[in-house]
C-alpha positions as a Markdown table, in Angstrom:
| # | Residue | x | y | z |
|---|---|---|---|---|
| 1 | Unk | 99.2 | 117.3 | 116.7 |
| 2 | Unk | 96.4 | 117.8 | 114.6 |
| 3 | Unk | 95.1 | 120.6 | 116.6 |
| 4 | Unk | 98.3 | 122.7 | 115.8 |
| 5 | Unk | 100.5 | 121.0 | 118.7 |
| 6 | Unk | 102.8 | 120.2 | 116.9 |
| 7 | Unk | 106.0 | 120.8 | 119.1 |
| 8 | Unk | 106.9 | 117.9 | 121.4 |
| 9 | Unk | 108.8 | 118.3 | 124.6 |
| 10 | Unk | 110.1 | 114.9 | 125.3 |
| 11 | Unk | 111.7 | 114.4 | 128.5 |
| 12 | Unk | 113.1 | 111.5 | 129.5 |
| 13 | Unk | 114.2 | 110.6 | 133.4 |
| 14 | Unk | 118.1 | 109.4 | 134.1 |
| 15 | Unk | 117.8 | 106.2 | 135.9 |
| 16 | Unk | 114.6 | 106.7 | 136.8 |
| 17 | Unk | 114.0 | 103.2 | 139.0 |
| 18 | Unk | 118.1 | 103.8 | 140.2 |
| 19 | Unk | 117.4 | 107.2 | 141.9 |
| 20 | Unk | 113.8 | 106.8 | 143.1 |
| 21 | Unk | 114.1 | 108.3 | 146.6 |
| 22 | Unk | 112.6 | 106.8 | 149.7 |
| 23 | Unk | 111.2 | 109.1 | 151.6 |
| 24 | Unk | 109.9 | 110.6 | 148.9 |
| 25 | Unk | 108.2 | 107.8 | 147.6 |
| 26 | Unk | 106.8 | 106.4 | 150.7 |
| 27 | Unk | 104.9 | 109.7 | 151.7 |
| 28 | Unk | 103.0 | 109.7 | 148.8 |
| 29 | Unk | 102.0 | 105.9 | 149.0 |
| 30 | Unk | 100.8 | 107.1 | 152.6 |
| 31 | Unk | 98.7 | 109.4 | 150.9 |
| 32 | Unk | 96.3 | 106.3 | 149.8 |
| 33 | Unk | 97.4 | 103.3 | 152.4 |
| 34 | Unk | 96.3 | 103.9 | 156.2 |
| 35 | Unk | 97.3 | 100.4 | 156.8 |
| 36 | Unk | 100.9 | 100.5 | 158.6 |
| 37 | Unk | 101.5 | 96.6 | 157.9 |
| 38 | Unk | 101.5 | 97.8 | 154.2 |
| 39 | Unk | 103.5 | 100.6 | 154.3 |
| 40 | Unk | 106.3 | 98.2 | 155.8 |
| 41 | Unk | 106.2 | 95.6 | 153.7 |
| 42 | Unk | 106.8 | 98.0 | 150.7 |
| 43 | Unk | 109.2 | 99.9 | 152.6 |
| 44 | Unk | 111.3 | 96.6 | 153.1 |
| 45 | Unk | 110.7 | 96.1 | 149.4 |
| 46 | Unk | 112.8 | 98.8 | 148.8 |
| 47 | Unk | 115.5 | 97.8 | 151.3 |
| 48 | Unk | 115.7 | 94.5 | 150.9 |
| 49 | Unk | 119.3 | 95.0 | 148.4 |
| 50 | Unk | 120.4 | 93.9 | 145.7 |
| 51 | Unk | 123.2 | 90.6 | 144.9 |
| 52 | Unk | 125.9 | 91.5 | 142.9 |
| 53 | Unk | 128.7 | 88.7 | 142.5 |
| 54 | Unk | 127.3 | 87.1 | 145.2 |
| 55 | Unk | 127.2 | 89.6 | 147.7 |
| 56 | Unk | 124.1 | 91.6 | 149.4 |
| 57 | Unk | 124.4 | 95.5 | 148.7 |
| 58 | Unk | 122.1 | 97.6 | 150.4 |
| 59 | Unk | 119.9 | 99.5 | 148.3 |
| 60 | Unk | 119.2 | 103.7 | 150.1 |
| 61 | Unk | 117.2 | 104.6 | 146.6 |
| 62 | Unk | 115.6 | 103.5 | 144.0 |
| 63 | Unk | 113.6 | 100.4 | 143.3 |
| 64 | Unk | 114.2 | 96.9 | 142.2 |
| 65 | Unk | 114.4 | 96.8 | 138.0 |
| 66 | Unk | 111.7 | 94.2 | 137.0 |
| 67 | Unk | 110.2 | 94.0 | 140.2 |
| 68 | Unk | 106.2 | 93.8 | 139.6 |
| 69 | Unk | 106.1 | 96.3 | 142.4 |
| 70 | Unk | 108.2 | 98.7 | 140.2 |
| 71 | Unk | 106.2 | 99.9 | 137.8 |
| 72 | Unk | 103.2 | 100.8 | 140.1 |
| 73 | Unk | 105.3 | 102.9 | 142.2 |
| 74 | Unk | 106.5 | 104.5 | 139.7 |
| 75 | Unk | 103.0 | 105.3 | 138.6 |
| 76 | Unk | 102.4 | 106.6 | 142.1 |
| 77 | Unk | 105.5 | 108.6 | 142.6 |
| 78 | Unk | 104.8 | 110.4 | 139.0 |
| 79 | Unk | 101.4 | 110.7 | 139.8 |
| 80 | Unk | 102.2 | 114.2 | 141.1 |
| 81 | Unk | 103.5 | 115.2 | 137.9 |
| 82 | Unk | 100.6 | 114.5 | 136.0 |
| 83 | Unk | 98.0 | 116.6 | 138.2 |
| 84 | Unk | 100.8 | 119.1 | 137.6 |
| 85 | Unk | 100.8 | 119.4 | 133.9 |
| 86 | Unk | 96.9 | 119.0 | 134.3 |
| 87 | Unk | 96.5 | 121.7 | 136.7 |
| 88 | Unk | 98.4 | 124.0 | 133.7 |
| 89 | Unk | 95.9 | 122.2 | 131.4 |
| 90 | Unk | 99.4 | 120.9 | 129.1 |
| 91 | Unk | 98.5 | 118.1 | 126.0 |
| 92 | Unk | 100.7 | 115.5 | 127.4 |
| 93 | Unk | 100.7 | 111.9 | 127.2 |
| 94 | Unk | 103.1 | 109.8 | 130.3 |
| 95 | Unk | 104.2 | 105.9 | 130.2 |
| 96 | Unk | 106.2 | 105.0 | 133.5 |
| 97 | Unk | 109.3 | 107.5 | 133.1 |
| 98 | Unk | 108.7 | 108.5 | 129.6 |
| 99 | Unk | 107.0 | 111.8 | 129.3 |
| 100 | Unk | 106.0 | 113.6 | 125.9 |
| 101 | Unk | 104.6 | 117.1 | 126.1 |
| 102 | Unk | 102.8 | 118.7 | 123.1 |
| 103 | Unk | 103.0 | 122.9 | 122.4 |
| 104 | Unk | 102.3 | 125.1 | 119.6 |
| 105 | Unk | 106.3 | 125.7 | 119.5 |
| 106 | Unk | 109.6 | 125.8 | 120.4 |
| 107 | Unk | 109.8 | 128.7 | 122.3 |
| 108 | Unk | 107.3 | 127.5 | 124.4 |
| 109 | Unk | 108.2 | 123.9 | 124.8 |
| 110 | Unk | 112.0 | 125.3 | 126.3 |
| 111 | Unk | 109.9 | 126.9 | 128.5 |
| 112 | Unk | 107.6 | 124.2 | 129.3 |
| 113 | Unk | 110.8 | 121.8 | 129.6 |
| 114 | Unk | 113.2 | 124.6 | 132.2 |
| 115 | Unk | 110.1 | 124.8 | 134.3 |
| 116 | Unk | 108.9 | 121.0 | 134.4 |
| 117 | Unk | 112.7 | 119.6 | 134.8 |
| 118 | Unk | 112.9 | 122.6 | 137.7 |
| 119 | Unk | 109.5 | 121.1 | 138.9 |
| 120 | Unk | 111.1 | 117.3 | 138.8 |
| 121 | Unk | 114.3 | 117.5 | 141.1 |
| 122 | Unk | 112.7 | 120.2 | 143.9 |
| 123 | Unk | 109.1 | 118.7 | 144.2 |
| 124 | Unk | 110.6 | 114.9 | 143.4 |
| 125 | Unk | 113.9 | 114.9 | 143.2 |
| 126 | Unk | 114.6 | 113.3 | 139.9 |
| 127 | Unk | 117.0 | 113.7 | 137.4 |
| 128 | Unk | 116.2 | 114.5 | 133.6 |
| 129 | Unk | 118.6 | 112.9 | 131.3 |
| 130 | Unk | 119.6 | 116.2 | 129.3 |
| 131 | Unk | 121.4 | 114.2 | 126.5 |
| 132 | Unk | 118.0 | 112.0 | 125.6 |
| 133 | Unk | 115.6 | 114.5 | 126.4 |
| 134 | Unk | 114.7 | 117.6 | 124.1 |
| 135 | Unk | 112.4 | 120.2 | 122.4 |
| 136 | Unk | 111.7 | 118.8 | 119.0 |
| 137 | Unk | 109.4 | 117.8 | 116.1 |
| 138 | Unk | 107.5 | 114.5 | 117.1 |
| 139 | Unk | 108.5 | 112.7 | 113.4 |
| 140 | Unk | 112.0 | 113.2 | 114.6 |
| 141 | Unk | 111.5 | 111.9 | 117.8 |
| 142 | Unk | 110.5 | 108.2 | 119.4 |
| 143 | Unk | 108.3 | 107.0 | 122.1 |
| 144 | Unk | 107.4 | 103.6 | 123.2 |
| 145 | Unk | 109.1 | 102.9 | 119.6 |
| 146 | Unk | 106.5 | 104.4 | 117.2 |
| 147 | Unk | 107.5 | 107.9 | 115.6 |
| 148 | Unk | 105.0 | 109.6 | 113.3 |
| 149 | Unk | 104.8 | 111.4 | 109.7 |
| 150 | Unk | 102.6 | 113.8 | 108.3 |
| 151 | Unk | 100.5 | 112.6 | 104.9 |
| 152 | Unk | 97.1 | 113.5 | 104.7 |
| 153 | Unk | 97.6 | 114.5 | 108.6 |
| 154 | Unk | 99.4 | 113.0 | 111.1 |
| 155 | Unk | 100.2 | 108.7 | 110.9 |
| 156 | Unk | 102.1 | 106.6 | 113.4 |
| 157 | Unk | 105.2 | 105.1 | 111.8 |
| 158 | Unk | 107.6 | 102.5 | 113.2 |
| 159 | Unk | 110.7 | 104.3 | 114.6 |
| 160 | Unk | 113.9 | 103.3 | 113.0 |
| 161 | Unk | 115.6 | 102.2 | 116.0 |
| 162 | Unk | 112.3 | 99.4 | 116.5 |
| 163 | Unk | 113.1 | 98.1 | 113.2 |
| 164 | Unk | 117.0 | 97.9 | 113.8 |
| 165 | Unk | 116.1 | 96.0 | 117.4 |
| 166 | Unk | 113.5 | 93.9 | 115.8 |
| 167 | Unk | 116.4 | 92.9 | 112.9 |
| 168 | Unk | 119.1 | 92.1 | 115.6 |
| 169 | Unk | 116.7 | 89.4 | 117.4 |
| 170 | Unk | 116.3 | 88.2 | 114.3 |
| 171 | Unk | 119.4 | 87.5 | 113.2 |
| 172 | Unk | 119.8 | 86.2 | 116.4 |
| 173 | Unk | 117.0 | 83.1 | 115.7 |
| 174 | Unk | 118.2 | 82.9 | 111.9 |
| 175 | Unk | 121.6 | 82.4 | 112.7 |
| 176 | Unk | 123.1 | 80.2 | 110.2 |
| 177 | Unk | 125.9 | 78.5 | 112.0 |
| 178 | Unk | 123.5 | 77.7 | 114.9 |
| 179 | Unk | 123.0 | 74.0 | 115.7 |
| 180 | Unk | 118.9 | 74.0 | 115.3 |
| 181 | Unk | 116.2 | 71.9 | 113.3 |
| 182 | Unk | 114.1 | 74.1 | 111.4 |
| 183 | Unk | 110.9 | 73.3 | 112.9 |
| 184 | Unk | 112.3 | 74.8 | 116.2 |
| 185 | Unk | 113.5 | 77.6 | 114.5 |
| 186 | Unk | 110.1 | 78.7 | 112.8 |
| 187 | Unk | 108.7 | 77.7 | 116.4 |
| 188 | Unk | 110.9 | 80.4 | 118.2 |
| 189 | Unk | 110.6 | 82.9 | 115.4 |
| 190 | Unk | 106.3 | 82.4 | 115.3 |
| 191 | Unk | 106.9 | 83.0 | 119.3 |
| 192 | Unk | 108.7 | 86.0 | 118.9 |
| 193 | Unk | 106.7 | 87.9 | 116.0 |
| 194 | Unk | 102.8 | 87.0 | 117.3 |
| 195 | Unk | 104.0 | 89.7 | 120.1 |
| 196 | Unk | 106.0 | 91.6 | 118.0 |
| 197 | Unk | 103.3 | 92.1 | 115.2 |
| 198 | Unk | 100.6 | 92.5 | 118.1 |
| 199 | Unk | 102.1 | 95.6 | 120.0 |
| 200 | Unk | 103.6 | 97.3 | 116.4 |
| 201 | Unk | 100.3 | 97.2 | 114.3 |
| 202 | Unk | 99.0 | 100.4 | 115.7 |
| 203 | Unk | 101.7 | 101.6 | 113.4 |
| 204 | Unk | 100.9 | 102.8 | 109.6 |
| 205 | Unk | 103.5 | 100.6 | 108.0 |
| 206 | Unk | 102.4 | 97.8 | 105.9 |
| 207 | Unk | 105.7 | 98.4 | 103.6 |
| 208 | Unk | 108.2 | 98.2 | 106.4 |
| 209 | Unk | 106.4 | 95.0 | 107.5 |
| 210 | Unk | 106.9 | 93.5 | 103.7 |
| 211 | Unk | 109.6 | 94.5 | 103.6 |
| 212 | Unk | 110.8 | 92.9 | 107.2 |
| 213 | Unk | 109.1 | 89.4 | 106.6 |
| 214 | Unk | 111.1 | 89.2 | 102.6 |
| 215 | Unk | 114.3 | 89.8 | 104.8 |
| 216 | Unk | 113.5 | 87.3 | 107.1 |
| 217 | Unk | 112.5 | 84.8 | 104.6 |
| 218 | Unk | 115.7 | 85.6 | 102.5 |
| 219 | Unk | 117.8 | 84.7 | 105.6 |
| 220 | Unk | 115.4 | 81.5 | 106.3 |
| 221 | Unk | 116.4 | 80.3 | 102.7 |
| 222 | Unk | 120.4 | 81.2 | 103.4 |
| 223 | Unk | 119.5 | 78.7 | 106.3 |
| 224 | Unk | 118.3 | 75.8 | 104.1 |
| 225 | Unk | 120.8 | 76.4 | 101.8 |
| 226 | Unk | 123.5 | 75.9 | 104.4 |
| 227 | Unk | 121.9 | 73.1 | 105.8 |
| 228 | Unk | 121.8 | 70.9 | 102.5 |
| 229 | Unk | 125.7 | 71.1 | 102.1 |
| 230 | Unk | 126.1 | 68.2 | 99.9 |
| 231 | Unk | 125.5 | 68.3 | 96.0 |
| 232 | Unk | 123.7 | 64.8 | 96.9 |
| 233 | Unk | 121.4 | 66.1 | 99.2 |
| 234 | Unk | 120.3 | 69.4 | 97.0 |
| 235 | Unk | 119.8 | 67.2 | 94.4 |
| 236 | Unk | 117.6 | 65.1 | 97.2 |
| 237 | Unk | 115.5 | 68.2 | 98.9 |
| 238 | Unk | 115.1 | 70.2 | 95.3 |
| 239 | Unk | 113.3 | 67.0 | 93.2 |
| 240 | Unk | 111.6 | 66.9 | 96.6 |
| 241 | Unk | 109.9 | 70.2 | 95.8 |
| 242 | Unk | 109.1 | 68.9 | 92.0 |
| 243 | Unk | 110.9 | 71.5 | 90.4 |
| 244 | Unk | 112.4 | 70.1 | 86.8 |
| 245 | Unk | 115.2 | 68.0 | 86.6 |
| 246 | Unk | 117.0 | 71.2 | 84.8 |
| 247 | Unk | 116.3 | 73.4 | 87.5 |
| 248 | Unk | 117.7 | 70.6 | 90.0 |
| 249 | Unk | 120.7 | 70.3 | 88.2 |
| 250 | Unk | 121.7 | 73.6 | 88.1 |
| 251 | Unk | 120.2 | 74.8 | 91.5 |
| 252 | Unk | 122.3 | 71.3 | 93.3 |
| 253 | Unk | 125.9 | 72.0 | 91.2 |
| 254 | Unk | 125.7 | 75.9 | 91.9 |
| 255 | Unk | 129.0 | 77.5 | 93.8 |
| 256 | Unk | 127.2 | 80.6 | 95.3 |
| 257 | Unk | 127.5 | 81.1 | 98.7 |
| 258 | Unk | 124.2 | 80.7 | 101.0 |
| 259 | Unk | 123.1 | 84.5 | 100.8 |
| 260 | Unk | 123.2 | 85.0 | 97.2 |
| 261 | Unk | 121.6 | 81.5 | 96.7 |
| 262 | Unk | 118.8 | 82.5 | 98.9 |
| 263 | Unk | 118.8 | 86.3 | 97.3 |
| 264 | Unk | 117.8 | 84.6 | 93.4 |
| 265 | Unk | 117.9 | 81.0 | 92.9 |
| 266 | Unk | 116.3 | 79.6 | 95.8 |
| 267 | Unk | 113.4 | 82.5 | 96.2 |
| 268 | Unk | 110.6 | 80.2 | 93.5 |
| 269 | Unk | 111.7 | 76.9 | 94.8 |
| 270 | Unk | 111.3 | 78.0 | 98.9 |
| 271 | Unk | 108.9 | 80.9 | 97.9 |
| 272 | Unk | 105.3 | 81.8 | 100.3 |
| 273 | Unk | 103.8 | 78.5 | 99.4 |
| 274 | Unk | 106.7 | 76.7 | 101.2 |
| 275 | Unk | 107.3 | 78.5 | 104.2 |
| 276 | Unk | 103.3 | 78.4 | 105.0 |
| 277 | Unk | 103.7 | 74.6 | 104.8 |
| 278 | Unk | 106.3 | 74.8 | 107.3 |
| 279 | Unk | 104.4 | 76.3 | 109.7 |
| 280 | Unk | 105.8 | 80.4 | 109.3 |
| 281 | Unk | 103.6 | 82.8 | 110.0 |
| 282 | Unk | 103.2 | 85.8 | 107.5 |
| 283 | Unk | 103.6 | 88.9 | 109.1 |
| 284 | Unk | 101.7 | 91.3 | 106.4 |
| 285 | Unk | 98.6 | 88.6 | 107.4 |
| 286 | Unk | 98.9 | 89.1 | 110.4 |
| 287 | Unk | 99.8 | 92.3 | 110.6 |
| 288 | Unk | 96.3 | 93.0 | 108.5 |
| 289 | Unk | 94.6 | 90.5 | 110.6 |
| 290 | Unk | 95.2 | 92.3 | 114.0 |
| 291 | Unk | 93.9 | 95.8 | 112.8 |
| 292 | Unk | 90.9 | 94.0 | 111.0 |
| 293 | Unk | 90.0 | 92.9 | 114.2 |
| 294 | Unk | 90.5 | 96.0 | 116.2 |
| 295 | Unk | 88.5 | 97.7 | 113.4 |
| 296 | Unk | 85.4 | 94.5 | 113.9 |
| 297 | Unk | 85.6 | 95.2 | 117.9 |
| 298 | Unk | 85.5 | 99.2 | 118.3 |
| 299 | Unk | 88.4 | 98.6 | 120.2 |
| 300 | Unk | 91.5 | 100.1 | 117.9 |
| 301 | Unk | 92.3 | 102.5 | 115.3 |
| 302 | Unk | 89.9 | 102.7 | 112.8 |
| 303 | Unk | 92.5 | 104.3 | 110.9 |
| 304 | Unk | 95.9 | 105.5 | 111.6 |
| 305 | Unk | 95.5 | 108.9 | 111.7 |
| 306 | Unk | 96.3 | 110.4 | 115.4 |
């Protein structure tokens, strides 16, 4: 992109591991593996079927979703694309049956798409999902749930439907009507974000990560709040905290409902400070943590320019 490729022809395969065929598949696995035993014991792989409702359904195509096997033949059967685009000497960049292809513009990314989706269903017969793939610019696209932006060049950003996912899981854990201690709630969340945090800090987006882990803790709070229900036990948990009697008072004897408690009231009195006793991991720490150490190792983005 910052060569001037800045036209992105993402294509994107309709039920890729549904409509994998055979045949197809096998004689290029035969390409590598002379040994016959092999070749049968993938083959049967793929014909083993499927159980739905409790019956065996044979499977003619495809292969088995989650299947550890999956993903490698995959890699094999869309090997053939990649010495294609190769051989036409393409800027392209492949993950299992996600395929972006970078041009200098539109008019030649329709082209490179007619003649690459014309290339998919003769040579491989595969279908390309005409409703998620297209010719676009790559900030208004997705892949692997990054998107990028142009300041001072090109950045990797968080794509919006990562941060929407990312939000629904949570609200998920933080559930406030959900019968959980909060330890085990913090333990499942810490669970959950360490990966989270770990794949998504290639991304430039310290901001969207503030504002992510304020949300979160806003919601923790509601969860608190909802959990001391009686006037007698705010009283209890707030002197706990050593806030003044004043603040107690008015905090224990309020009438506002759990989110605008945790919104206001509640943010001092269960601020940072709290939550790190409790055993919540910051994700702006971490998130700075991770890159710092990719930085220290050689191993990451030294910055987050493309």
């Amino acid at each position: 992109m910052e060569e001037g490729y800045d036209w992105v022809v993402d294509m994107d395969l309709e039920k890729f591991f549904d409509r994998v065929n055979h045949d197809v598949l096998m004689a290029r696995v035969a390409r590598r593996v002379t040994d016959k035993r092999v070749l049968r014991l993938i083959r049967r792989y793929l014909q083993a079927g499927v159980m739905l409702n409790g019956v065996v359904v044979a499977t003619e195509e495809g292969t088995p979703q989650g299947g550890p096997l999956s993903p490698l033949l995959a890699n094999i059967l869309l090997d053939d694309l990649d010495k294609e685009l190769e051989r036409r000497g393409h800027h392209f960049v492949r993950y299992a049956d996600d395929c972006n292809i970078y041009v200098r513009s539109k008019r030649a990314g329709e082209r490179v798409y007619r003649s690459v989706r014309h290339f998919l269903q003769e040579r491989l017969r595969l279908k390309v999902n005409e409703e998620k793939s297209a010719v676009d610019r790559p900030w208004k696209r997705q892949f692997l749930g990054f998107s990028f932006y142009k300041h001072r060049g090109v950045r990797i950003r968080l794509a919006p439907k990562s941060l929407k996912r990312v939000k629904d899981k949570l609200r998920t854990l933080t559930d406030r009507n959900r019968s959980q201690s909060m330890e085990d709630r913090i333990r499942c969340l810490n669970a959950y974000l360490r990966g989270w945090v770990g794949y998504y800090a290639l991304s430039d987006a310290r901001s969207a990560f503030e504002r992510l882990e304020g949300w979160l803790k806003r919601r923790l709070r509601a969860c608190v709040w909802r959990q001391w229900k009686r006037v007698r036990t705010r009283f209890r948990e707030l002197r706990a905290l050593g806030l003044p009697e004043w603040v107690v008072y008015q905090l224990a004897n309020s009438r506002k409902g759990p989110w605008r408690m945790a919104g206001g009231p509640l943010n001092s009195a269960l601020g940072n400070a709290y939550w790190r006793a409790q055993g919540l991991i910051s994700l702006t720490e971490c998130y700075e943590a991770t890159r710092q150490s990719w930085r220290t190792a050689g191993c990451g983005p030294a910055c987050p320019v493309v």
